[in-house]
Every structure is written in structure tokens, then in C-alpha cells.
Amino acid sequence: MGSAVPEVSVFWTLGGIAVVVVATFAIGAWGSSHARATSDLHRARRLVREERNAAAISGEYLSAASFLGVAGLILKDGSTALWYPIGFASGYLAVMLFIAAPLRRSGAYTVPDFAVVRLDLPWLRWLTTVFVVLIGWLYLVPQFQAAGLTFAVIAELPTWAGAVALLPVVLASVFSGGMRAVTLVQAFQYWLKLFAITFPAFVLFAVFLLGGSAQERLNAPGPVFERDTDVAVETSVTLQVTEPTWLRVTAEPGAPGGPLQPDGTAEVWVPPGDYQVDAGSSLSFGAGTAVPVVAGAEAENGSWMHPASADPASLVGTYSLILATFLGTMGLPHVLVRFYANPSGHGARRTALFVLILLGTFYLFPTVLGLLSRLFAPTLLVTGETDAAVLLLPHAMLDNWLGALLTALTAAGAFAAFVSTSSGLVVSVAGVVASNFQRVKNWHMPVLLLVTAVVPTGVALLVAEQDLARSVGLAFAMAASTFCPLLVLGVWWRRLTALGASVGLLAGGGLVLAALAVSVVWPHPGGLFGELVRQPALVSVPVAFAAMVLVSLGTKQQVPEGVSRMMLRMHAPDRLGFQDGRVRKPVVTKESGGRHRL
Amino acid sequence: MPRTIMELEEQTSVGEVLVRYLVRAQLRSALLMTGLLAAGLFGLPLLFYVLPSLGDMVIAGIRLPWLVLGVLPYPFMALLGFWYSRAAARHERDFLHMIER
């Protein structure tokens, strides 16, 4: 697999990653010494312009799942995978519609803060903190796995090496504060990632159009090997063969037998069917052979192009994903903190709008690369490493210096994605935990940062890698089933009680954890049940909402006393100045025509 | 004018009614936008499921599903967001006019 990238490219690519790391630290150092206003997130609030804040939010938000995972899923699943980027972006619309302005005015910038301010019950802080940590870790594990994959693909290093290599970079960035805290650096990360995906997409698309075989390729019944191709299988896969074919297989001596697992090397005739292929095998296909695909991927171009299968279960799966991503964004720990940097509630809404535009621009391009990789990098369908599509496509299409350059660029962009999202998450999660201690001692924060980063690294090393975008989808499901109902009801419904909120959190979060446990014990259940185990939001979100509403109605007498004041604070226009819990001194503003208001 | 703001502060019944009115108006706009999003975008999987032949249509050389799922959702969502931010700002202005009258 790694042999797809020659030595020279590896050198360029590692160089590209090094440049990204150095540049980010440099900008961080320059930013924190230069601009007094942007050096610290808390001091920075009210002073960061909406456009730059939006770029920073987007830079932190575009993770490995967006940079690598989306194109990988498109390669594998076709147009149904387009719902992932749509969902990732639409989450910001939900943030804007339901919580951006009120949450900014509430003065809380983490969910536990909000829960305490709104519901006036101290131990709710601990319960919500547990979920912040869970969501953070669920999101971090795939980032570390993606780093492992990147290094395995471009430098032929073992998978654990990349995950372990990412850890010190993330730790260095969170301890120095250089990479994460500065809005400027996060904004830079967005523009870097945008460039690292748009430039290769434009070049490769031009190559594709000039190649002239566009229609021919798209009209082929399925992906086909263009020339003689050797594929090394590095993790065991189940292959789905649709066209009977001759191929040459080399398996470990003493393999269990079967067409794709002979004892040693053999020239075999493979009729259609599903076959197990063990790690360490190598398959040689002749030019013009149809590509067998990993189980679960779309084998035929026809159904790959088409958004709907005849199966109602997959429709349910799509809706479950839409719900999780639409409602989950608002509960992600690293998303809310940034909104606090806005000067006002109105500014928070404007920021969300800019984020929506910036994300929308970005997501056009993974789609292009996913489409092209179906036509030019079909070997990934055999190995199952579809997440590597963005990394390997440039070289598969351009076997020259330009291909090497583009590979270096996409790898650097991917690395920027892991580092910015991981360090943002680590800082937010550790910050939330630290704020629970009555008195934060000096040693608390470093220990918390370390634990927050090391635990998901360990999990990433132990757990086999799934599709990146899918694993991140579970973190969204968790956020959508716990914090989304808490925030939405907290902002819009005055009758929410602390008991109602707690029961709802436990019900929604418990269901997602249960689905996670089932999928660990029983990896591939089919049908409707299988879809809901993989993405439980369609069940868990309504249950969480219903539990919160019903239990709150049952505990009417416990509605917190200050609720009316809190509603006023969250919803009153910024000009009235209620948002900081105090009434401002009379201000003379242009809009008020020089009158003293208040 | 100052009396109304003091009423807001002190949560008299008049102040509370005013705030409730604002919250309702804001929520109505947010739900309207969600409805438009659901109808215009989230309805597509069901539409393609009920009418599979739509998935085979080709517009300007691009298959319809790739166009409506790969490109169009982003400007559509930005447009909804823009409308909403204007509506929300308008509700806030109305509220200010009301208490300043």
C-alpha cells in the first residue's frame, strides 16, 4: 500500500508537515508577543472581529473527518456520503438559529457553566462535565487514528507511529499556548486547509478533464484497474467480488485456504462472492480487471452515483446521521468557547453566518477529490483504507513532481487538521474539568491537559480504525443527545428544571453509550437495528428531549426562581446591556441619537 | 421610557409579557427557518427514495443528486442564515421600539 508513494514524495511530504508545524508555532509566537488583544482567549473577547473569529472557528472545526474522511466515504459510498459534509456545515445553522446569541449573552461559555447559571444546581456541573469529557474523547480518538493512517500511507511507518508522533505536537501546542489560544493561528489554519484542498482539487480536476476519458470512466459498470496493479492488504478485509476474475494471490504460508487465501502463491479464478483476505496478503490484478471492493462499499458505479438504495433501513440511517450532525455541533466543547469571543449576541449570529459560508466553500472540494479517487485510486477500495484517498490521489493521477508536490500539500493540510482540532479539543475539555475545582492549583492544569490528550491516544492505538467521518459521527450523536436538548430547552423554555435536565442527559447519553457498547461486541449487525447501532441519534435525541420535558413538567415546583431574569438576559437586545448580569452605565451611542438610555 | 426598562429589570408583569413576546417571535423565526431547511434540504433523501428516477436525471452534464447534494446545499444554508440574522435583528429592533415608546 505504502509503495504507492515513492521515496522522493515521502521526503517532500514530511518536509511539508514540518513546515506547517514550524509556521504555526511561529505565527503563534509572533501573535502572542505582538498583538496584546488576541493573545489570550479570555482577554480577546469583545475585541476579535467577526470575520476573523469565524475563520478561527472554521480552522478549529475542520478536523481529519472533514479533510480526509469525507472524500474517503464518497469514494466508498458515493452520493449518500454527501450527507456528512452537509450535516457538518448545517450544524452551524442550528447553532445560529437556536443558541448563538442567547448563549453569548448568558455569560456562560461552556455547557457546564450554562447548566449552573440557568438551572442553579451545583452538582449539575459535574454531570455535564462527564459528558464534555466523553464527547471530547469520542472526537479525539479518530483524530489520532487519522494521524496514524497518514503516516502509514505516506511514509510506510507502522500505524501506531503517527498517533504517537501527533501527541507531542499537540501537547507542545497546548502547553505553549502558541497554537491554540491565538485566534490568528486558528484563522491561519483555516486558510491553510482551504488552500491544501482547493489547489489539488483544481489541478487534478483539470488533469481529469484534459485526460478526455471522463464519460467513458463514469459509464463503466464499476471501478476498473487501468494497468497491472499489485495491492498489499495490511489489515484483514472482507472483499466483495462482483465480476469473476483471474488474479494472482500471495498469502502467508499456512493460510486457511479459499480462493483468496491459498497456501503460498497461486494464480486463482475467483467467482462472484464475499471472501476473507488476511493481513499480509498481496493481490495482483491484470489491466482491465474489475475492482473487488471491501464489504459494505458500493461495488457498482450505478448504485454509487445514485443517492437512494431500495433499502428503507439505509434511509433511516441517513436521517439519523442528519439529525446527529445538525443538532450535535452545538454541543461540541471546542465550538461554544469560541463564540464567547464575540462582542455581542448579534456578533455571535454574524460569526455563525460567516462560519457557514467558510465551511460551505471548503466542503465543495472533498467531494471533487472523492469523485476523482473513485476513478483513479480504486486500489483503496481493495485495502479498505479509503480515508487515504485525499493523500494518495495526487500521485495516482500524476506520476511526476507535480503529483509529489500535491501529495505534500494534502498531507500538510491533513496534519494541520489533526493538530488544530485536537489541541482545541484538549484545551477546551481540560479547561472545563479544571473549572470544576473550587481552587485550581498550579499542577492541576498540566495534569489535566496530559490526561485529556493521552487517554484518546491510548484508545486510538487499541481500537481498530473505522471510517473517520463515521467515528466522528458518534461524537456528534452524543452531543446531540445530551447538550442539544439542554441548551435548546434552557434557552427557549422557562419551565426546564434541574431534575428534568439531568434525567434527559442520562437517558440520551446512556442510549448512545449503549449503542457504542453493542457495536463493540457485535461489529456488523444488519438492517434497521444495524443502522441505529451505528448512528443512534434518531432514537436517542427524541428520547432525551422527551425525558427533559416530561420530568420538568412533573417537577414544576422546582423551576428556578431567577428564570425570568435569565430569559431577559439571554434574549434582550445587546444595546440594553443586560448580558453581563449588570446594567451598564448610561452610554451615548450613535443609534440612540445621543440620548442617555438606561 | 425609563419606566419600562425598570419594569424589565424588576420583572413586573408588564416586563415579563414583553420579554415573552420577544422570545416567541425569535423562536418562531428560528423554527420557520428550520422548517424551510427541512423542506428544502432534509426532505431530499425521502424524495430520492420515493422517486428513484430523479437520481438518474442529468443537468449540464452532472447527475442531479451530485448537484443538489454536493453544491447547492451550501449557498442555500447561507441564504437561510442571512435571512434569519436579519429577522432576529428586526425582532430586537421592534422590542427596543416597544419599550422606548
XYZ file of C-alpha atoms in Angstrom:
699
model
C 0.000 0.000 0.000
C 2.669 2.453 1.077
C 4.561 1.601 -2.070
C 2.108 3.828 -3.944
C 4.198 6.831 -2.916
C 7.861 6.848 -3.980
C 10.763 7.918 -1.773
C 11.082 11.459 -3.121
C 7.462 12.230 -2.279
C 7.921 10.935 1.238
C 10.754 13.383 1.723
C 8.684 16.285 0.357
C 5.669 15.289 2.357
C 7.425 15.035 5.706
C 9.042 18.361 4.826
C 5.604 19.861 4.142
C 4.320 18.672 7.503
C 7.390 20.128 9.234
C 6.819 23.484 7.518
C 3.213 23.532 8.743
C 4.236 22.802 12.324
C 7.014 25.402 12.326
C 4.863 28.051 10.624
C 2.041 27.525 13.097
C 4.304 27.829 16.114
C 5.969 30.878 14.592
C 2.665 32.645 13.976
C 1.585 31.668 17.470
C 4.716 33.147 19.000
C 4.520 36.270 16.859
C 0.803 36.662 17.554
C 1.116 36.371 21.309
C 4.025 38.788 21.578
C 2.698 41.203 19.004
C -0.997 41.671 19.411
C -1.870 42.209 23.036
C -5.558 41.902 22.226
C -5.519 38.490 20.639
C -3.009 36.765 22.882
C -5.493 35.306 25.263
C -8.923 33.911 24.569
C -10.495 35.438 27.636
C -8.980 38.820 27.183
C -9.647 38.570 23.493
C -13.413 38.509 23.903
C -15.162 41.571 22.582
C -12.095 42.533 20.598
C -11.944 39.914 17.846
C -13.621 40.834 14.601
C -16.398 38.525 13.462
C -14.744 37.600 10.172
C -11.514 36.540 11.804
C -13.288 34.803 14.628
C -15.303 32.870 12.044
C -12.125 31.803 10.238
C -10.700 30.702 13.590
C -13.811 28.680 14.392
C -13.705 27.039 10.968
C -9.982 26.338 11.318
C -10.532 24.565 14.580
C -13.643 22.762 13.363
C -12.296 21.263 10.111
C -10.904 18.041 11.501
C -9.452 14.896 9.997
C -13.012 13.736 9.404
C -13.625 16.701 7.116
C -10.241 16.785 5.435
C -9.756 13.051 4.849
C -12.906 11.234 5.941
C -15.454 12.903 3.673
C -13.591 12.107 0.454
C -12.986 8.553 1.707
C -16.649 7.949 2.331
C -17.567 9.401 -1.052
C -15.121 7.022 -2.704
C -16.775 4.146 -0.907
C -20.461 5.010 -0.572
C -20.998 7.573 -3.323
C -23.666 10.247 -3.160
C -25.157 9.058 0.161
C -21.883 10.126 1.811
C -22.587 13.722 0.736
C -24.797 13.977 3.808
C -21.743 14.044 6.051
C -20.395 17.424 4.862
C -23.929 18.816 4.610
C -24.537 17.762 8.201
C -21.208 19.106 9.459
C -22.000 22.513 7.936
C -25.719 22.617 8.810
C -24.802 22.276 12.477
C -23.719 25.907 12.407
C -27.095 26.923 11.068
C -28.660 25.214 14.094
C -26.149 26.947 16.372
C -27.122 30.248 14.844
C -30.884 29.676 14.931
C -31.137 28.335 18.447
C -28.276 29.242 20.712
C -25.596 31.628 19.340
C -26.909 34.973 20.534
C -28.674 33.856 23.753
C -25.728 31.750 24.863
C -23.294 34.597 24.262
C -25.462 36.894 26.366
C -25.910 34.316 29.115
C -22.246 34.844 30.001
C -21.559 31.091 30.017
C -19.004 29.775 27.616
C -19.107 26.096 28.411
C -22.121 23.833 28.779
C -21.459 23.143 32.496
C -21.357 26.908 33.138
C -24.618 27.298 31.297
C -26.245 24.449 33.214
C -25.295 26.018 36.530
C -26.207 29.587 35.613
C -29.527 28.580 34.125
C -30.652 25.815 36.499
C -28.913 26.890 39.677
C -27.796 23.469 40.856
C -24.072 22.958 41.554
C -23.775 19.222 41.020
C -25.221 19.504 37.541
C -21.784 20.909 36.713
C -20.216 17.526 37.395
C -22.757 15.578 35.396
C -22.350 17.830 32.356
C -18.564 17.730 32.743
C -18.616 13.949 32.436
C -20.375 14.331 29.094
C -17.970 17.046 27.926
C -15.093 14.640 28.566
C -16.880 11.768 26.818
C -17.696 13.841 23.747
C -14.169 15.233 23.635
C -12.621 11.795 23.758
C -15.022 10.334 21.198
C -13.950 13.143 18.881
C -10.242 12.902 19.662
C -9.809 9.166 19.053
C -10.434 9.394 15.283
C -8.053 12.380 15.024
C -5.212 10.281 16.402
C -6.213 7.317 14.246
C -6.133 9.576 11.197
C -2.622 10.724 12.053
C -1.606 7.062 12.253
C -3.151 6.400 8.869
C -1.472 9.408 7.263
C 1.982 8.352 8.390
C 1.339 4.746 7.435
C 0.291 5.766 3.950
C 2.910 8.346 3.105
C 5.969 7.107 4.970
C 5.301 3.369 5.371
C 5.556 3.731 9.132
C 3.552 1.403 11.363
C 0.107 2.790 12.205
C 0.879 3.483 15.866
C 3.821 5.727 14.900
C 1.644 8.541 13.553
C -0.632 8.583 16.583
C 2.372 8.687 18.868
C 4.017 11.389 16.718
C 0.921 13.598 16.902
C 0.789 13.518 20.710
C 3.949 15.601 21.402
C 2.955 18.180 18.784
C -0.492 18.557 20.336
C 0.977 18.692 23.836
C 3.609 21.229 22.807
C 0.943 23.391 21.243
C -1.419 23.265 24.226
C 1.336 23.817 26.795
C 2.939 26.691 24.948
C -0.497 28.106 24.240
C 1.042 29.142 20.965
C -1.037 27.155 18.552
C -4.341 27.123 20.203
C -5.114 30.228 22.128
C -4.409 32.699 19.389
C -7.263 33.476 17.081
C -4.781 34.393 14.382
C -3.269 30.908 14.340
C -6.629 29.187 14.082
C -7.620 31.529 11.275
C -4.342 30.728 9.512
C -5.149 27.016 9.883
C -8.432 27.532 8.039
C -6.821 29.275 5.080
C -4.061 26.658 5.009
C -6.558 23.800 4.938
C -8.664 25.542 2.329
C -5.619 26.022 0.101
C -4.398 22.471 0.727
C -7.687 21.087 -0.549
C -8.668 23.576 -3.287
C -5.360 23.701 -5.114
C -5.030 19.906 -5.567
C -8.725 19.711 -6.423
C -8.401 22.296 -9.209
C -5.207 20.796 -10.641
C -6.463 17.216 -10.543
C -9.824 18.166 -11.981
C -8.050 19.886 -14.864
C -5.932 16.772 -15.407
C -9.115 14.712 -15.422
C -10.823 16.945 -17.996
C -7.753 17.082 -20.235
C -7.464 13.302 -19.990
C -10.617 13.053 -22.090
C -11.867 9.743 -20.756
C -14.398 11.284 -18.386
C -17.670 9.882 -19.745
C -16.130 6.529 -20.556
C -14.927 6.058 -16.995
C -18.172 7.179 -15.431
C -20.169 4.857 -17.653
C -18.142 1.785 -16.748
C -20.220 -0.613 -14.633
C -17.735 -0.396 -11.777
C -14.228 0.759 -10.984
C -11.573 -0.962 -13.111
C -7.799 -1.305 -12.752
C -6.279 0.712 -15.553
C -2.958 -1.131 -15.578
C -1.451 -4.156 -13.857
C -1.729 -3.462 -10.149
C -0.348 -5.082 -7.018
C -2.261 -4.497 -3.824
C -0.823 -5.314 -0.404
C -3.518 -5.915 2.196
C -2.378 -4.647 5.563
C -5.469 -5.132 7.685
C -7.803 -8.088 7.195
C -10.768 -7.265 4.974
C -13.769 -8.993 3.511
C -13.792 -8.461 -0.250
C -16.870 -8.419 -2.400
C -16.166 -9.739 -5.890
C -18.864 -8.893 -8.463
C -17.144 -9.801 -11.751
C -15.496 -13.209 -11.966
C -11.794 -12.639 -12.455
C -8.308 -14.173 -12.635
C -5.745 -12.925 -10.183
C -2.516 -13.875 -8.569
C -2.559 -14.143 -4.787
C 0.324 -14.383 -2.349
C -0.759 -15.275 1.162
C 1.106 -16.224 4.304
C 2.172 -19.857 4.203
C -0.314 -21.923 6.162
C -3.244 -19.598 5.384
C -6.636 -21.182 5.995
C -7.423 -21.782 2.326
C -10.125 -20.461 -0.013
C -9.661 -18.663 -3.354
C -8.089 -15.526 -1.891
C -6.132 -17.271 0.860
C -4.135 -20.068 -0.762
C -1.170 -21.653 0.957
C 1.599 -19.564 -0.580
C 1.323 -18.038 -4.070
C -1.303 -19.108 -6.607
C -2.990 -17.994 -9.789
C -6.695 -18.221 -8.918
C -10.060 -17.902 -10.632
C -12.459 -16.022 -8.356
C -16.209 -16.341 -8.944
C -18.501 -13.581 -7.530
C -18.973 -13.704 -3.782
C -17.573 -12.468 -0.477
C -14.066 -13.548 0.517
C -11.933 -13.084 3.573
C -8.418 -11.747 2.931
C -5.935 -11.826 5.805
C -3.435 -9.120 6.622
C -0.106 -9.632 4.874
C -1.626 -10.972 1.655
C -0.811 -9.477 -1.686
C -3.151 -9.488 -4.694
C -2.050 -8.888 -8.303
C -4.679 -7.767 -10.790
C -4.262 -7.577 -14.557
C -5.109 -4.439 -16.522
C -8.834 -4.107 -17.163
C -9.908 -6.259 -14.231
C -12.948 -5.122 -12.252
C -12.026 -3.898 -8.777
C -13.344 -6.004 -5.895
C -14.447 -3.743 -3.033
C -14.465 -4.104 0.745
C -17.743 -5.380 2.138
C -20.215 -2.559 2.646
C -18.838 -0.321 -0.121
C -20.769 0.267 -3.343
C -19.378 -2.153 -5.920
C -21.212 -0.753 -8.938
C -20.915 2.769 -10.276
C -24.636 2.854 -10.988
C -25.698 2.489 -7.369
C -22.712 4.559 -6.273
C -23.943 7.514 -8.339
C -27.497 7.088 -7.124
C -28.438 8.574 -3.769
C -31.031 6.042 -2.680
C -30.853 2.323 -2.344
C -34.103 0.399 -2.274
C -33.474 -0.372 1.377
C -35.620 1.619 3.857
C -33.086 0.890 6.613
C -30.447 2.994 4.881
C -32.966 5.838 4.608
C -33.389 5.672 8.385
C -29.594 5.677 8.715
C -29.347 8.815 6.586
C -31.938 10.642 8.670
C -30.252 9.542 11.877
C -26.984 10.998 10.611
C -28.653 14.257 9.542
C -30.200 14.660 12.983
C -26.917 13.912 14.786
C -24.830 16.357 12.761
C -27.485 19.094 12.611
C -28.036 19.120 16.365
C -24.673 17.835 17.578
C -22.455 20.754 16.582
C -23.879 22.999 19.293
C -22.731 20.565 21.986
C -19.110 20.168 20.910
C -16.776 21.522 23.589
C -14.470 23.452 21.255
C -17.310 25.129 19.373
C -19.007 27.024 22.196
C -15.873 28.528 23.717
C -15.081 30.457 20.564
C -18.490 32.064 20.380
C -17.734 33.735 23.667
C -15.043 35.742 21.902
C -17.778 37.689 20.123
C -18.521 41.213 21.267
C -22.294 40.692 21.459
C -25.181 38.361 20.794
C -25.685 39.960 17.414
C -21.986 39.442 16.681
C -22.336 35.780 17.609
C -25.051 35.361 14.986
C -22.949 37.118 12.361
C -19.985 34.900 13.206
C -22.101 31.787 12.749
C -23.186 33.070 9.336
C -19.572 33.619 8.266
C -18.633 30.156 9.541
C -21.416 28.683 7.437
C -20.037 30.411 4.342
C -16.428 29.404 5.064
C -17.353 25.762 5.726
C -19.568 25.591 2.657
C -16.691 26.794 0.495
C -14.384 24.170 1.945
C -16.774 21.227 1.608
C -17.159 21.628 -2.151
C -13.663 20.238 -2.606
C -13.514 16.948 -0.667
C -16.453 15.969 -2.887
C -14.417 16.607 -6.036
C -11.476 14.627 -4.676
C -13.744 11.772 -3.554
C -15.263 11.566 -7.040
C -11.874 11.532 -8.750
C -10.478 8.929 -6.378
C -13.271 6.551 -7.407
C -11.957 6.769 -10.945
C -8.215 6.918 -10.310
C -7.392 5.320 -6.962
C -9.536 2.168 -6.863
C -6.861 0.148 -5.010
C -8.073 1.853 -1.829
C -11.369 0.024 -2.245
C -9.487 -3.265 -2.029
C -7.417 -2.410 1.036
C -10.315 -0.645 2.748
C -8.089 2.354 3.519
C -10.484 4.723 1.778
C -9.654 7.538 4.206
C -6.279 7.818 2.442
C -7.946 8.941 -0.816
C -7.023 12.626 -0.485
C -3.430 11.680 0.286
C -2.906 9.148 -2.490
C -4.988 10.586 -5.298
C -2.439 13.218 -6.479
C 0.143 10.542 -7.035
C -2.284 8.117 -8.604
C -3.203 10.740 -11.202
C 0.155 12.473 -11.729
C 3.242 10.338 -11.610
C 5.678 13.286 -11.586
C 6.954 16.183 -9.485
C 3.559 17.902 -9.554
C 1.962 14.806 -8.053
C 4.641 14.747 -5.360
C 4.065 18.416 -4.608
C 0.310 17.976 -4.341
C 0.773 14.946 -2.077
C 2.978 17.037 0.195
C 0.322 19.744 0.220
C -2.593 17.465 1.112
C -0.564 15.711 3.811
C 0.392 19.059 5.325
C -3.262 20.125 5.248
C -4.309 16.879 6.910
C -1.719 17.353 9.610
C -2.914 20.910 10.193
C -6.405 19.448 10.573
C -5.369 16.946 13.261
C -3.294 19.423 15.209
C -5.731 22.317 15.305
C -8.804 20.228 16.124
C -7.019 18.037 18.676
C -5.348 20.872 20.523
C -8.562 22.893 20.503
C -10.451 19.960 21.993
C -7.791 19.113 24.556
C -7.693 22.682 25.847
C -11.489 23.018 25.960
C -12.045 19.701 27.719
C -9.254 20.225 30.256
C -10.475 23.782 30.844
C -13.997 22.562 31.573
C -12.732 19.978 34.064
C -10.401 22.488 35.746
C -13.190 24.998 36.228
C -14.987 22.478 38.443
C -12.356 22.645 41.134
C -13.046 25.207 43.784
C -9.463 26.350 43.729
C -7.348 25.477 40.725
C -3.906 24.571 41.950
C -0.870 25.072 39.780
C -0.379 21.437 38.999
C -3.985 20.769 38.025
C -3.934 22.185 34.521
C -0.813 20.422 33.139
C -2.010 17.105 34.554
C -5.472 17.585 33.095
C -4.083 18.525 29.692
C -1.835 15.484 29.724
C -4.606 13.076 30.736
C -7.033 14.583 28.243
C -4.583 14.008 25.398
C -3.054 10.683 26.451
C -6.264 8.723 27.046
C -7.607 9.082 23.476
C -4.139 8.345 22.093
C -4.171 5.081 24.015
C -7.674 4.238 22.811
C -6.658 5.071 19.225
C -3.802 2.578 19.493
C -6.047 -0.155 20.871
C -9.134 0.208 18.709
C -9.144 -0.736 15.043
C -9.704 2.221 12.760
C -13.182 2.724 11.345
C -14.167 5.264 8.714
C -13.113 8.620 10.131
C -16.241 10.546 9.290
C -18.376 7.744 10.752
C -16.497 7.596 14.060
C -16.762 11.365 14.409
C -20.474 10.946 13.713
C -20.784 9.156 17.070
C -19.332 12.152 18.909
C -21.975 14.270 17.178
C -24.674 11.792 18.203
C -23.509 12.034 21.809
C -23.545 15.835 21.752
C -26.939 15.910 20.022
C -28.482 13.550 22.589
C -27.193 15.345 25.676
C -26.238 19.000 25.279
C -28.507 19.938 22.405
C -31.722 19.371 24.411
C -30.180 21.010 27.471
C -29.147 24.125 25.546
C -32.221 24.444 23.356
C -34.711 23.921 26.176
C -32.577 26.006 28.519
C -32.612 28.934 26.128
C -36.222 28.793 24.927
C -38.310 27.080 27.607
C -38.627 28.605 31.028
C -40.106 25.540 32.682
C -36.984 23.390 32.435
C -35.923 22.046 35.849
C -32.613 20.679 37.045
C -34.049 17.211 37.616
C -35.571 17.179 34.129
C -32.261 18.207 32.599
C -30.337 15.519 34.490
C -32.733 12.723 33.572
C -32.673 13.808 29.922
C -28.869 13.925 29.849
C -28.622 10.453 31.344
C -31.275 8.987 29.046
C -29.813 10.414 25.821
C -26.179 9.844 26.739
C -26.948 6.360 28.067
C -28.589 5.324 24.791
C -25.592 6.463 22.751
C -23.203 4.642 25.069
C -25.361 1.530 24.804
C -25.199 1.715 21.007
C -21.427 2.091 21.233
C -21.182 -0.953 23.512
C -23.330 -3.053 21.170
C -21.186 -2.110 18.185
C -18.036 -3.136 20.053
C -19.436 -6.542 20.998
C -21.230 -7.105 17.718
C -19.403 -5.275 14.929
C -21.682 -5.627 11.923
C -25.361 -6.035 12.711
C -27.514 -5.586 9.620
C -30.856 -3.989 8.800
C -32.621 -1.255 10.716
C -31.073 -2.277 14.024
C -27.597 -2.115 12.489
C -28.187 1.394 11.137
C -29.367 2.619 14.537
C -26.447 0.998 16.337
C -24.033 2.756 14.014
C -25.861 6.075 14.326
C -28.357 6.133 17.221
C -29.384 9.828 17.125
C -32.801 9.209 15.556
C -33.803 7.350 18.724
C -31.651 8.961 21.396
C -32.331 12.633 20.584
C -36.150 12.418 20.793
C -35.846 10.307 23.955
C -33.574 12.914 25.567
C -35.915 15.760 24.641
C -38.989 13.847 25.826
C -37.331 12.914 29.127
C -36.322 16.513 29.801
C -39.768 17.891 29.028
C -41.781 15.238 30.875
C -39.671 15.190 34.028
C -39.568 19.001 34.080
C -43.357 19.136 33.848
C -43.531 16.629 36.686
C -41.286 18.770 38.911
C -42.926 22.136 38.265
C -42.282 23.439 41.764
C -38.526 23.262 41.162
C -38.412 25.789 38.309
C -35.510 28.060 39.342
C -36.538 31.424 40.780
C -34.378 33.652 38.649
C -35.661 32.215 35.377
C -37.412 35.365 34.170
C -34.326 37.426 34.773
C -32.256 34.857 32.942
C -34.619 34.864 29.946
C -34.366 38.632 29.823
C -30.600 38.469 29.951
C -30.370 35.903 27.154
C -32.893 37.438 24.793
C -32.858 41.177 25.393
C -31.075 43.092 22.629
C -27.410 43.801 23.252
C -28.000 47.530 23.462
C -29.888 47.182 26.723
C -26.767 45.742 28.289
C -28.330 43.004 30.385
C -25.979 40.323 29.125
C -23.377 40.666 31.822
C -25.849 40.397 34.628
C -25.490 44.045 35.458
C -26.902 47.194 33.972
C -24.287 49.280 32.229
C -23.719 52.918 32.915
C -25.601 55.235 30.569
C -23.992 55.061 27.172
C -24.220 57.651 24.466
C -24.328 55.884 21.137
C -24.981 56.994 17.640
C -28.028 54.799 17.265
C -29.702 56.149 20.341
C -29.297 59.617 18.916
C -27.155 60.865 21.752
C -29.887 60.279 24.309
C -28.996 58.765 27.610
C -30.616 55.390 27.662
C -30.955 53.360 30.855
C -39.166 55.179 28.560
C -37.010 54.559 31.650
C -40.026 53.158 33.447
C -40.330 50.241 31.033
C -36.692 49.308 31.362
C -37.019 49.361 35.116
C -40.015 47.132 34.755
C -37.957 44.711 32.697
C -35.332 44.740 35.421
C -37.784 44.209 38.214
C -39.780 41.553 36.412
C -43.141 43.159 36.784
C -45.882 41.547 34.810
C -45.616 44.109 32.006
C -41.889 43.465 31.606
C -42.388 39.739 31.617
C -45.057 39.915 28.940
C -42.735 41.998 26.757
C -39.882 39.515 27.094
C -42.165 36.575 26.452
C -43.359 38.293 23.308
C -39.776 38.766 22.083
C -38.799 35.174 22.875
C -41.826 33.856 20.987
C -41.058 35.987 17.950
C -37.427 34.843 17.881
C -38.382 31.195 18.329
C -40.991 31.467 15.576
C -38.360 32.727 13.139
C -35.870 30.029 14.149
C -38.489 27.296 13.703
C -39.599 28.752 10.376
C -36.014 28.571 9.090
C -35.679 25.014 10.401
C -38.873 24.169 8.557
C -37.530 25.652 5.326
C -34.287 23.729 5.787
C -36.204 20.511 6.434
C -38.441 21.041 3.410
C -35.742 22.248 1.031
C -32.827 20.056 2.019
C -33.563 17.358 4.560
C -36.541 16.211 2.511
C -34.228 15.119 -0.310
C -33.389 11.593 0.944
C -37.102 10.834 1.146
C -37.715 12.387 -2.268
C -34.986 10.288 -3.878
C -36.342 7.225 -2.097
C -39.900 7.785 -3.302
C -38.916 8.885 -6.820
C -35.702 6.988 -7.651
C -35.839 8.139 -11.287
C -34.882 11.658 -10.130
C -31.477 10.219 -9.288
C -30.833 9.447 -12.945
C -31.535 12.922 -14.258
C -28.586 14.784 -15.742
C -28.324 18.579 -15.704
C -25.418 20.257 -17.515
C -23.514 17.000 -17.601
C -23.807 16.481 -13.859
C -26.090 13.931 -12.280
C -28.890 15.666 -10.382
C -28.116 14.152 -6.947
C -24.483 15.286 -7.073
C -25.586 18.786 -7.971
C -28.309 19.104 -5.336
C -26.312 17.363 -2.598
C -22.755 18.365 -3.438
C -23.081 22.020 -4.377
C -26.466 23.642 -3.774
C -26.921 22.967 -0.014
C -24.171 25.410 0.937
C -25.493 28.564 -0.721
C -28.995 27.533 0.401
C -27.933 27.279 4.037
C -26.023 30.559 3.861
C -29.129 32.221 2.448
C -31.299 30.883 5.273
C -28.707 32.044 7.784
C -28.666 35.505 6.239
C -32.470 35.769 6.352
C -32.528 34.613 9.924
C -29.920 37.068 11.126
C -31.943 39.873 9.545
C -35.188 38.607 11.077
C -33.625 38.254 14.515
C -32.169 41.760 14.366
C -35.584 43.071 13.302
C -37.310 41.422 16.264
C -34.774 43.022 18.556
C -35.353 46.432 16.989
C -39.100 46.027 17.382
C -38.584 45.164 21.015
C -36.467 48.263 21.564
C -39.069 50.452 19.857
C -41.732 48.947 22.036
C -40.007 49.663 25.312
C -38.789 53.068 24.241
C -42.177 54.272 23.165
